[in-house]
Amino acid sequence: MNIKNYINGEFVNPIKNQWIDNYNPSIGEVYGQIPNSTEEDIEKAYQAANEAFPSWSKTTLDERSSILSKIAQLIKEKLDVLAEAESKDNGKPLSLAKAVDIPRASSNFQFFANAITQFASEAHESVGFNAINLTLRQPIGVVGCISPWNLPLYLFTWKIAPAIAAGNCVVAKPSEVTPMTAFLLGEICNEAGLPKGVLNIVHGLGNSAGQAIIAHPKIKAISFTGGTNTGAHIARTAAPMFKKLSLELGGKNPNIIFADCDYDKMLSTTIKSSFANQGQICLCGSRIFVEESIFEKFKEDFVKKVSELKVGIPFDSETNVGALVSKQHLEKVKSYINIAEEEGGVILFGGERVSVNGAENGYYLQPTIIQVDSNKCKLNQEEIFGPVVTIMSFKTQEEALTLANDVSYGLSATLWTNNLNRTMQMSQELQAGIVWVNTWLMRDLRTPFGGTKASGVGREGGFEALRFFTEPKNICIQY
Ligand code: TXE
C-alpha cells in the first residue's frame, strides 16, 4: 500500500523518488511505503499553497464554513474506513479509533466551520479624539502544521481546520509513523470541494521534510504537536525567523486522589487516564498520588482492575490495550520499566512484553503499575508515553500540590475530591494548562488547550486557535 504526497489537489510521488517503509505495529510487519520527501517537495507544496492563498483568503466565511462542514460530514461517512486505517497504522484498538479518533477529527472540522462564522474582532472609540480604531484579524498566508503519531487524524485536523477556516493555506506533515489517515484526508478534501493548493499534505521524516517546513523562509507560522525536545529544536530554528509558534509538547501529568472522592467513578476513570491509547496520550495521568488513608485500598483495587484489561490485536472488539506504535517506542518504554527496581520502585503489576496469538511479532506490552517512594525518580520526572503509571501516597493537600508541581512539564492535572475549597485552592496553584476535577479528557473545543513549562507555548482550541492563525491589525481613523 504505497501512499503519495497530496500537493495542489493531486497525488504525486516524491521528486527524488525516495520512500520509507510503513509498519503495521500489531503484527510488526511492513505493509506499505510512504514518500521520504525532501525540501524540493516542501517547496512544491509551498508554491501550491502560495498560489491558492489570494483567492482562498478572499472567500466568504460562509463559503469556508460550508466546505469545512462538508469535510466533517465526509469524515463521518467514512468512519469505518478511517478507523480501520488508523488502528492498523497506530496499533490502537479499533474500538478506540471508532469512538474517539475519527469522530473527533470530524468534530474538529465542524467546530471550526461554525466558529469562523462567529469569529469577530473589536473596535475602540477614542472618545474626545474623533477617532475610531478597528482591529482586523487577517489570515497570515502559508502556515505549517506538523503532527505526531499518537492521535494521528485527531491532532492533524485539530491544526488544519482552524488554519484554513481563518483563510490561510497549509503545508502539513503527519508523523512518518502514522501517515495513512492523513493520506485519506486528501481525497476527502477533494471530494468536499476544497480548492486545490489550500491544503497540501507532505509525508516524510522529521529531520528532512519536517525540517524543511520549519526552516522555509516564507512559511510564516508553525503549529506543532510532539516531543518536548523536538519542540525546543523547532523553536531554535523558527524563532530567529520571527515565525509564529504554537508548540503542544509532552506531559507528565499528576492524578491526585483524595479520600473524599467518588471512589468508584475515580477508579474506573483512572483506568482510562492511565492506559487509554496504550498510555500514548500527552494528557494521560501517569503520576498517581493517593491520600494515605485510602492508599492500600486503592492499590489493591487498581491492580485488580488493571489485571483484567485485555492486551490483544487492535481489531478484536475485546481488546482494551493494543500494540505500541513502533518497535523503537516499545523499547523506549521498556527501558523505563527496566530501571524501576534500581530506582527503588516496585512493579505491582505488568512490566512484560505480551506475545499475542497470531501476532507474535507485534509490539505488545502489559499495562504496568510501579509503586515509587520518591517523586524525584526518572519514572516520575520523564515522559514515558506508554502503558506505565507510578503510584505513591501523600499525607496533606500541601504535600500533594508540591509533588504534582515538582516536574518540568505543566500540561494537565486531574484532581479527585468533593471538597470545593480544596478544588479551588489546588486548581489555582497547579502548574498546568488544563485541570480536570472529577473527570478526565472531557473536552469542550471552545476552551484554550495547551501546556505551560516544558509542555509548550501557546494555546489551541476555540478562538485561541483562530487568533493564532491570524495577524491582528489596528486601523485608527480620525474624522
Ligand atoms: O514526536 P516527535 P514522536 C512525546 C512522547 C514521544 C516523543 C517523541 O514522549 O515519545 O514525544 O514522539 C516531526 N523539524 N510525544 O517521535 O519526534 C515528526 O516527523 C520538524 C508527546 O512522535 O516530536 C512528527 O511529524 N518536524 C506528543 C512530529 O514532528 C520534526 C505526542 C512529532 O515527532 C522534526 C507525540 C524537525 N526537526 C509524542 N523532528 C503530545 N504532546 O501529544 C521531528 N519532527
Coordinates of C-alpha atoms and ligand atoms in Angstrom, one line a residue:
M1 CA 0.0 0.0 0.0
N2 CA 2.0 3.0 -1.3
I3 CA 0.8 6.4 -0.5
K4 CA 1.7 9.7 -2.1
N5 CA 2.0 13.4 -1.3
Y6 CA -1.1 15.5 -1.8
I7 CA 0.0 18.7 -3.5
N8 CA -2.1 21.2 -5.4
G9 CA -5.1 18.8 -5.2
E10 CA -3.1 15.9 -6.8
F11 CA -1.4 12.8 -5.6
V12 CA 2.2 12.8 -6.6
N13 CA 5.4 10.9 -5.9
P14 CA 8.3 12.5 -4.1
I15 CA 10.5 14.3 -6.5
K16 CA 13.6 12.3 -5.6
N17 CA 11.6 9.1 -5.6
Q18 CA 12.8 8.1 -2.1
W19 CA 10.5 6.0 0.1
I20 CA 10.1 4.9 3.7
D21 CA 8.6 1.6 5.0
N22 CA 5.3 1.9 6.8
Y23 CA 4.8 -0.7 9.6
N24 CA 1.6 -2.3 11.0
P25 CA 2.6 -2.4 14.7
S26 CA 0.0 -5.0 15.6
I27 CA 2.0 -7.7 13.6
G28 CA 5.4 -5.9 13.4
E29 CA 5.5 -6.1 9.6
V30 CA 5.9 -3.6 6.8
Y31 CA 2.6 -3.0 5.0
G32 CA 3.4 -0.2 2.6
Q33 CA 5.7 2.7 1.8
I34 CA 5.4 6.5 2.2
P35 CA 7.3 9.3 0.4
N36 CA 10.6 10.3 2.0
S37 CA 10.0 13.8 0.9
T38 CA 12.8 16.4 0.6
E39 CA 12.9 20.2 0.6
E40 CA 12.1 20.1 -3.1
D41 CA 8.7 18.6 -2.3
I42 CA 8.2 21.1 0.5
E43 CA 9.0 23.9 -1.9
K44 CA 6.5 22.5 -4.4
A45 CA 3.8 22.3 -1.7
Y46 CA 4.7 25.9 -0.6
Q47 CA 4.2 27.1 -4.2
A48 CA 0.8 25.5 -4.4
A49 CA -0.3 27.0 -1.1
N50 CA 1.1 30.4 -2.1
E51 CA -0.8 30.4 -5.4
A52 CA -4.0 29.3 -3.7
F53 CA -3.8 31.9 -0.9
P54 CA -5.1 35.1 -2.7
S55 CA -8.4 33.5 -3.7
W56 CA -8.8 31.3 -0.6
S57 CA -8.2 34.3 1.8
K58 CA -10.9 36.2 0.0
T59 CA -13.6 33.6 0.2
T60 CA -16.6 34.5 2.4
L61 CA -16.9 32.9 5.8
D62 CA -20.0 31.1 4.7
E63 CA -18.0 29.5 1.7
R64 CA -15.3 28.3 4.0
S65 CA -17.8 27.2 6.6
S66 CA -19.8 25.1 4.1
I67 CA -16.6 23.4 2.8
L68 CA -15.4 22.6 6.3
S69 CA -18.8 21.2 7.2
K70 CA -18.7 19.0 4.1
I71 CA -15.3 17.7 5.1
A72 CA -16.7 17.0 8.6
Q73 CA -19.6 15.1 7.0
L74 CA -17.4 13.0 4.7
I75 CA -15.2 12.0 7.6
K76 CA -18.3 10.9 9.5
E77 CA -19.5 8.9 6.5
K78 CA -16.1 7.2 6.1
L79 CA -15.8 6.4 9.8
D80 CA -15.2 2.6 9.3
V81 CA -12.5 3.0 6.6
L82 CA -10.7 5.8 8.5
A83 CA -10.9 4.0 11.9
E84 CA -9.5 0.7 10.4
A85 CA -6.7 2.7 8.7
E86 CA -5.9 4.5 12.0
S87 CA -6.0 1.3 14.1
K88 CA -3.8 -0.5 11.5
D89 CA -1.3 2.3 11.4
N90 CA -1.1 3.1 15.1
G91 CA -1.8 -0.1 16.8
K92 CA -4.7 1.4 18.9
P93 CA -7.9 -0.7 19.4
L94 CA -10.3 -0.3 16.5
S95 CA -13.0 0.4 19.1
L96 CA -11.0 3.5 20.3
A97 CA -10.4 4.8 16.8
K98 CA -14.1 4.4 16.1
A99 CA -15.2 6.0 19.4
V100 CA -12.6 8.8 19.7
D101 CA -10.1 9.5 17.0
I102 CA -12.3 9.7 13.9
P103 CA -15.4 11.3 15.4
R104 CA -13.1 14.0 16.9
A105 CA -11.5 14.6 13.6
S106 CA -14.9 15.3 12.2
S107 CA -15.8 17.5 15.1
N108 CA -12.6 19.5 14.6
F109 CA -13.8 20.5 11.1
Q110 CA -17.4 21.0 12.2
F111 CA -16.4 23.1 15.2
F112 CA -14.3 25.5 13.1
A113 CA -16.9 25.6 10.3
N114 CA -19.2 27.0 13.0
A115 CA -16.6 29.1 14.9
I116 CA -15.3 31.0 11.8
T117 CA -18.8 32.4 11.2
Q118 CA -18.8 33.8 14.8
F119 CA -15.2 35.0 15.0
A120 CA -15.2 38.8 15.3
S121 CA -12.8 41.4 16.4
E122 CA -13.2 44.6 18.3
A123 CA -13.4 48.3 17.7
H124 CA -12.3 51.0 20.1
E125 CA -13.7 54.5 20.1
S126 CA -11.1 57.1 21.1
V127 CA -13.5 59.4 22.9
G128 CA -12.6 63.1 22.6
F129 CA -10.3 62.5 19.7
N130 CA -12.9 61.9 17.0
A131 CA -11.2 58.7 16.2
I132 CA -12.3 55.0 15.9
N133 CA -10.0 52.0 16.0
L134 CA -10.8 48.8 14.0
T135 CA -8.9 45.6 14.7
L136 CA -8.7 43.4 11.7
R137 CA -7.7 39.8 12.1
Q138 CA -6.3 38.8 8.8
P139 CA -5.0 35.4 7.6
I140 CA -1.3 35.0 7.9
G141 CA -0.6 33.4 4.5
V142 CA 1.1 29.9 4.2
V143 CA 1.4 28.1 7.5
G144 CA 3.0 24.8 8.5
C145 CA 1.2 22.1 10.6
I146 CA 3.2 19.2 12.0
S147 CA 1.6 16.4 14.0
P148 CA 2.6 13.3 15.9
W149 CA 1.7 9.6 15.8
N150 CA -0.4 9.1 18.9
L151 CA -3.7 10.6 17.8
P152 CA -2.9 10.9 14.1
L153 CA -6.0 12.3 12.3
Y154 CA -7.4 13.8 15.6
L155 CA -4.4 16.1 16.1
F156 CA -3.7 16.6 12.3
T157 CA -7.1 18.1 11.8
W158 CA -7.1 20.0 15.1
K159 CA -4.4 22.2 13.4
I160 CA -5.6 22.2 9.8
A161 CA -9.2 23.1 10.4
P162 CA -8.6 26.4 12.2
A163 CA -5.8 27.3 9.8
I164 CA -7.9 27.0 6.7
A165 CA -11.0 28.4 8.4
A166 CA -9.0 31.6 9.2
G167 CA -8.2 31.9 5.4
N168 CA -4.7 30.5 5.4
C169 CA -3.2 27.9 3.1
V170 CA -1.4 24.9 4.7
V171 CA 1.7 22.8 4.2
A172 CA 1.0 19.9 6.6
K173 CA 3.2 16.9 7.6
P174 CA 1.8 14.0 9.6
S175 CA 4.1 11.7 11.5
E176 CA 6.1 9.3 9.3
V177 CA 5.0 6.6 11.7
T178 CA 1.3 7.1 11.1
P179 CA 0.7 8.6 7.6
M180 CA -2.4 6.7 6.4
T181 CA -5.4 8.8 7.6
A182 CA -3.7 12.0 6.6
F183 CA -3.3 10.5 3.1
L184 CA -7.1 9.6 3.1
L185 CA -7.9 13.1 4.2
G186 CA -6.5 14.5 0.9
E187 CA -9.1 12.5 -1.0
I188 CA -11.9 13.8 1.3
C189 CA -10.8 17.4 0.8
N190 CA -11.0 17.0 -3.0
E191 CA -14.5 15.4 -2.6
A192 CA -15.6 18.3 -0.4
G193 CA -14.6 20.8 -3.0
L194 CA -11.7 22.4 -1.1
P195 CA -9.8 24.4 -3.8
K196 CA -6.5 22.9 -4.9
G197 CA -3.5 24.1 -3.0
V198 CA -5.4 25.2 0.1
L199 CA -4.2 22.1 1.9
N200 CA -1.0 20.3 0.9
I201 CA 0.0 17.1 2.7
V202 CA 3.7 16.0 2.5
H203 CA 5.0 12.8 4.0
G204 CA 8.5 12.2 5.3
L205 CA 10.9 12.2 8.2
G206 CA 11.1 15.0 10.8
N207 CA 14.7 16.0 10.2
S208 CA 14.3 16.3 6.5
A209 CA 10.7 17.0 5.4
G210 CA 9.7 18.4 8.7
Q211 CA 12.9 20.5 9.0
A212 CA 12.3 21.9 5.5
I213 CA 8.9 23.2 6.7
I214 CA 10.1 24.9 9.8
A215 CA 13.1 26.4 8.0
H216 CA 11.2 27.6 5.0
P217 CA 11.6 31.4 4.8
K218 CA 8.0 32.0 3.6
I219 CA 6.1 29.6 5.8
K220 CA 5.2 32.2 8.5
A221 CA 3.7 30.2 11.3
I222 CA 4.3 26.7 12.7
S223 CA 1.7 24.7 14.7
F224 CA 3.4 21.7 16.1
T225 CA 2.5 18.8 18.4
G226 CA 5.1 16.3 19.5
G227 CA 8.0 15.8 21.8
T228 CA 9.5 18.5 24.0
N229 CA 13.0 18.1 22.6
T230 CA 11.7 18.4 19.1
G231 CA 9.6 21.4 20.1
A232 CA 12.8 23.1 21.5
H233 CA 14.6 22.3 18.2
I234 CA 11.8 23.9 16.2
A235 CA 11.8 27.0 18.4
R236 CA 15.6 27.4 17.9
T237 CA 15.1 27.2 14.1
A238 CA 11.9 29.2 13.7
A239 CA 12.3 31.9 16.4
P240 CA 15.1 33.8 14.7
M241 CA 13.0 33.8 11.6
F242 CA 10.2 35.5 13.7
K243 CA 7.7 32.8 12.9
K244 CA 4.6 32.5 15.0
L245 CA 4.9 29.3 17.0
S246 CA 2.3 27.1 18.7
L247 CA 4.1 24.2 20.5
E248 CA 2.0 21.5 22.1
L249 CA 4.6 19.2 23.7
G250 CA 4.9 16.4 26.2
G251 CA 3.3 16.0 29.6
K252 CA 3.9 14.1 32.9
N253 CA 0.6 14.8 34.4
P254 CA -0.4 14.2 38.1
N255 CA -3.6 12.3 39.0
I256 CA -4.3 13.4 42.6
I257 CA -6.8 11.3 44.5
F258 CA -8.3 12.4 47.9
A259 CA -10.2 10.0 50.2
D260 CA -13.4 12.1 49.9
C261 CA -13.7 11.5 46.2
D262 CA -16.4 9.5 44.4
Y263 CA -14.3 6.3 44.7
D264 CA -16.0 4.1 42.0
K265 CA -16.0 6.8 39.4
M266 CA -12.4 7.7 40.2
L267 CA -11.3 4.1 39.9
S268 CA -13.0 3.5 36.5
T269 CA -11.8 6.8 35.1
T270 CA -8.2 6.3 36.4
I271 CA -8.0 3.0 34.3
K272 CA -8.7 5.2 31.3
S273 CA -6.5 8.1 32.2
S274 CA -3.7 5.6 32.8
F275 CA -3.9 3.3 29.9
A276 CA -6.1 4.7 27.1
N277 CA -4.4 4.5 23.7
Q278 CA -1.7 2.4 25.4
G279 CA -0.8 5.4 27.6
Q280 CA 0.2 7.3 24.4
I281 CA -1.7 10.5 25.1
C282 CA 0.1 13.6 26.3
L283 CA -2.8 14.1 28.7
C284 CA -2.6 10.7 30.5
G285 CA -2.3 10.9 34.3
S286 CA 0.9 8.9 34.5
R287 CA 1.9 10.0 38.1
I288 CA -0.8 8.9 40.5
F289 CA -0.8 10.4 44.0
V290 CA -3.2 8.9 46.6
E291 CA -4.2 10.2 50.0
E292 CA -2.6 7.9 52.6
S293 CA -5.8 6.8 54.2
I294 CA -7.1 5.0 51.1
F295 CA -3.7 4.1 49.5
E296 CA -3.7 0.4 50.4
K297 CA -7.3 0.0 49.3
F298 CA -6.7 1.9 46.1
K299 CA -3.5 -0.2 45.4
E300 CA -5.5 -3.4 45.7
D301 CA -8.5 -2.3 43.7
F302 CA -6.4 -0.7 41.0
V303 CA -4.1 -3.7 40.5
K304 CA -7.1 -6.0 40.3
K305 CA -8.9 -3.9 37.7
V306 CA -5.7 -3.4 35.6
S307 CA -5.0 -7.2 35.7
E308 CA -8.4 -7.7 34.0
L309 CA -7.5 -5.4 31.0
K310 CA -7.1 -7.4 27.7
V311 CA -3.9 -6.9 25.7
G312 CA -4.7 -8.0 22.2
I313 CA -4.9 -7.4 18.5
P314 CA -6.5 -4.0 17.8
F315 CA -9.3 -5.3 15.6
D316 CA -10.5 -7.6 18.4
S317 CA -13.5 -5.9 20.0
E318 CA -12.5 -7.3 23.4
T319 CA -9.1 -5.6 23.2
N320 CA -8.5 -2.8 25.8
V321 CA -4.8 -2.4 25.2
G322 CA -3.5 -2.6 21.7
A323 CA 0.1 -2.5 20.3
L324 CA 2.5 0.3 20.9
V325 CA 3.2 2.4 17.9
S326 CA 6.7 1.1 16.9
K327 CA 9.4 -1.3 17.9
Q328 CA 11.6 1.7 18.9
H329 CA 8.9 3.1 21.1
L330 CA 8.2 -0.2 22.8
E331 CA 12.0 -0.5 23.6
K332 CA 12.0 3.1 24.9
V333 CA 9.0 2.4 27.3
K334 CA 10.6 -1.0 28.3
S335 CA 13.8 0.8 29.2
Y336 CA 12.0 2.8 31.8
I337 CA 10.4 -0.3 33.3
N338 CA 13.9 -1.9 33.5
I339 CA 15.2 0.8 35.7
A340 CA 12.2 0.7 38.1
E341 CA 13.9 -1.6 40.6
E342 CA 17.2 0.2 40.6
E343 CA 15.2 3.4 41.4
G344 CA 13.6 1.7 44.4
G345 CA 10.4 1.1 42.6
V346 CA 8.2 -2.0 43.0
I347 CA 6.4 -3.4 40.0
L348 CA 2.9 -4.1 41.4
F349 CA 1.6 -5.3 38.0
G350 CA 2.8 -5.8 34.4
G351 CA 6.1 -4.8 33.0
E352 CA 6.5 -7.6 30.5
R353 CA 6.0 -7.8 26.7
V354 CA 3.0 -9.8 25.6
S355 CA 3.0 -12.5 22.9
V356 CA -0.4 -12.3 21.2
N357 CA -1.5 -15.5 19.4
G358 CA -1.3 -14.9 15.7
A359 CA 0.6 -11.7 16.2
E360 CA 3.7 -12.8 17.9
N361 CA 5.9 -10.1 16.3
G362 CA 3.5 -7.3 17.4
Y363 CA 4.6 -4.6 19.8
Y364 CA 2.5 -5.5 22.8
L365 CA 3.2 -4.6 26.4
Q366 CA 1.3 -5.2 29.6
P367 CA -0.3 -2.2 31.4
T368 CA 2.2 -1.6 34.2
I369 CA 1.9 -0.2 37.7
I370 CA 5.0 0.8 39.6
Q371 CA 5.0 2.0 43.2
V372 CA 7.7 4.6 43.9
D373 CA 8.8 6.2 47.1
S374 CA 10.0 9.5 45.7
N375 CA 8.8 11.9 43.0
K376 CA 12.4 12.6 42.1
C377 CA 13.0 9.3 40.3
K378 CA 13.3 9.2 36.4
L379 CA 10.0 7.3 36.3
N380 CA 8.3 10.4 37.8
Q381 CA 10.3 13.1 36.0
E382 CA 10.5 11.9 32.4
E383 CA 7.7 11.3 29.9
I384 CA 7.5 7.6 29.3
F385 CA 4.5 7.9 26.9
G386 CA 3.4 4.2 27.3
P387 CA 1.1 2.0 29.4
V388 CA 3.1 2.7 32.6
V389 CA 2.0 4.6 35.6
T390 CA 3.6 5.2 39.0
I391 CA 1.8 5.4 42.3
M392 CA 2.7 6.9 45.7
S393 CA 0.9 8.2 48.7
F394 CA 0.7 11.7 50.3
K395 CA -0.5 12.9 53.7
T396 CA -1.6 16.5 53.2
Q397 CA -3.0 18.8 50.4
E398 CA 0.1 20.9 50.6
E399 CA 2.3 17.8 50.0
A400 CA 0.1 16.7 47.1
L401 CA 0.5 20.1 45.4
T402 CA 4.2 20.1 45.9
L403 CA 4.6 16.6 44.4
A404 CA 2.3 17.4 41.5
N405 CA 4.2 20.6 40.5
D406 CA 7.7 19.2 41.1
V407 CA 8.3 18.3 37.4
S408 CA 9.5 20.1 34.3
Y409 CA 6.2 19.6 32.5
G410 CA 2.9 21.5 33.0
L411 CA 0.3 20.2 30.6
S412 CA -2.7 18.8 32.6
A413 CA -3.7 17.7 36.1
T414 CA -6.5 15.5 37.4
L415 CA -8.0 16.1 40.8
W416 CA -10.4 13.8 42.6
T417 CA -12.2 15.4 45.6
N418 CA -15.6 16.6 46.6
N419 CA -14.2 19.5 48.7
L420 CA -14.9 22.8 47.0
N421 CA -12.4 24.8 48.8
R422 CA -9.7 22.3 48.1
T423 CA -10.7 22.2 44.5
M424 CA -10.3 25.9 44.0
Q425 CA -7.2 26.2 46.1
M426 CA -5.4 23.4 44.3
S427 CA -6.7 24.3 40.8
Q428 CA -5.3 27.8 41.2
E429 CA -1.9 26.5 42.3
L430 CA -1.5 23.5 40.0
Q431 CA 1.1 24.3 37.2
A432 CA -0.9 23.1 34.2
G433 CA -2.8 24.4 31.2
I434 CA -5.8 22.1 31.9
V435 CA -7.1 20.9 35.3
W436 CA -9.8 18.2 35.3
V437 CA -11.8 17.8 38.5
N438 CA -13.7 14.5 39.0
T439 CA -13.3 13.7 35.3
W440 CA -10.6 13.2 32.6
L441 CA -10.3 14.1 29.0
M442 CA -13.7 15.8 28.9
R443 CA -13.2 18.3 26.1
D444 CA -15.1 21.4 25.1
L445 CA -13.5 22.6 21.9
R446 CA -14.1 26.3 22.8
T447 CA -11.7 26.1 25.7
P448 CA -8.0 27.0 25.5
F449 CA -5.8 23.9 25.1
G450 CA -2.1 23.7 25.8
G451 CA 0.5 23.5 28.4
T452 CA 3.0 25.5 30.5
K453 CA 6.7 24.9 31.3
A454 CA 8.2 22.1 29.2
S455 CA 4.7 21.3 27.8
G456 CA 4.8 24.0 25.3
V457 CA 3.9 27.5 24.2
G458 CA 0.6 28.9 23.1
R459 CA -2.9 27.5 23.1
E460 CA -5.1 25.7 20.6
G461 CA -8.8 25.5 20.5
G462 CA -11.7 27.8 20.0
F463 CA -10.9 31.5 19.3
E464 CA -7.4 30.9 20.6
A465 CA -6.7 28.9 17.5
L466 CA -8.3 31.4 15.2
R467 CA -6.2 34.2 16.9
F468 CA -3.1 32.1 16.4
F469 CA -3.8 31.7 12.7
T470 CA -4.5 35.4 12.1
E471 CA -2.5 38.6 12.3
P472 CA -4.2 41.5 14.2
K473 CA -4.0 44.9 12.6
N474 CA -5.2 48.1 14.3
I475 CA -6.7 50.7 11.9
C476 CA -7.1 54.1 13.6
I477 CA -9.4 56.6 11.7
Q478 CA -9.8 60.2 12.8
Y479 CA -12.9 62.0 11.5
Ligands
TXE1 O1 7.5 13.0 18.4 P1 8.4 13.9 17.6 P2 7.4 11.5 18.3 C1 6.3 12.8 23.0 C2 6.5 11.4 23.5 C3 7.2 10.7 22.4 C4 8.1 11.8 22.0 C5 8.6 11.5 20.6 O2 7.4 11.4 24.6 O3 7.9 9.6 22.8 O4 7.3 13.0 22.0 O5 7.4 11.2 19.8 C6 8.1 15.8 13.3 N1 11.5 19.5 12.3 N2 5.0 13.0 22.4 O6 8.6 10.8 17.7 O7 9.7 13.3 17.2 C7 7.9 14.3 13.2 O8 8.2 13.9 11.9 C8 10.2 19.4 12.0 C9 4.1 13.8 23.0 O9 6.1 11.3 17.6 O10 8.4 15.2 18.2 C10 6.5 14.2 13.6 O11 5.7 14.5 12.5 N3 9.4 18.4 12.4 C11 3.2 14.4 22.0 C12 6.3 15.3 14.7 O12 7.4 16.1 14.5 C13 10.0 17.4 13.0 C14 2.6 13.4 21.1 C15 6.4 14.7 16.1 O13 7.6 14.0 16.2 C16 11.4 17.4 13.4 C17 3.6 12.6 20.5 C18 12.1 18.5 13.0 N4 13.5 18.7 13.2 C19 4.8 12.4 21.1 N5 11.7 16.2 14.1 C20 2.0 15.2 22.6 N6 2.2 16.2 23.3 O14 0.8 14.8 22.3 C21 10.5 15.6 14.1 N7 9.5 16.2 13.5

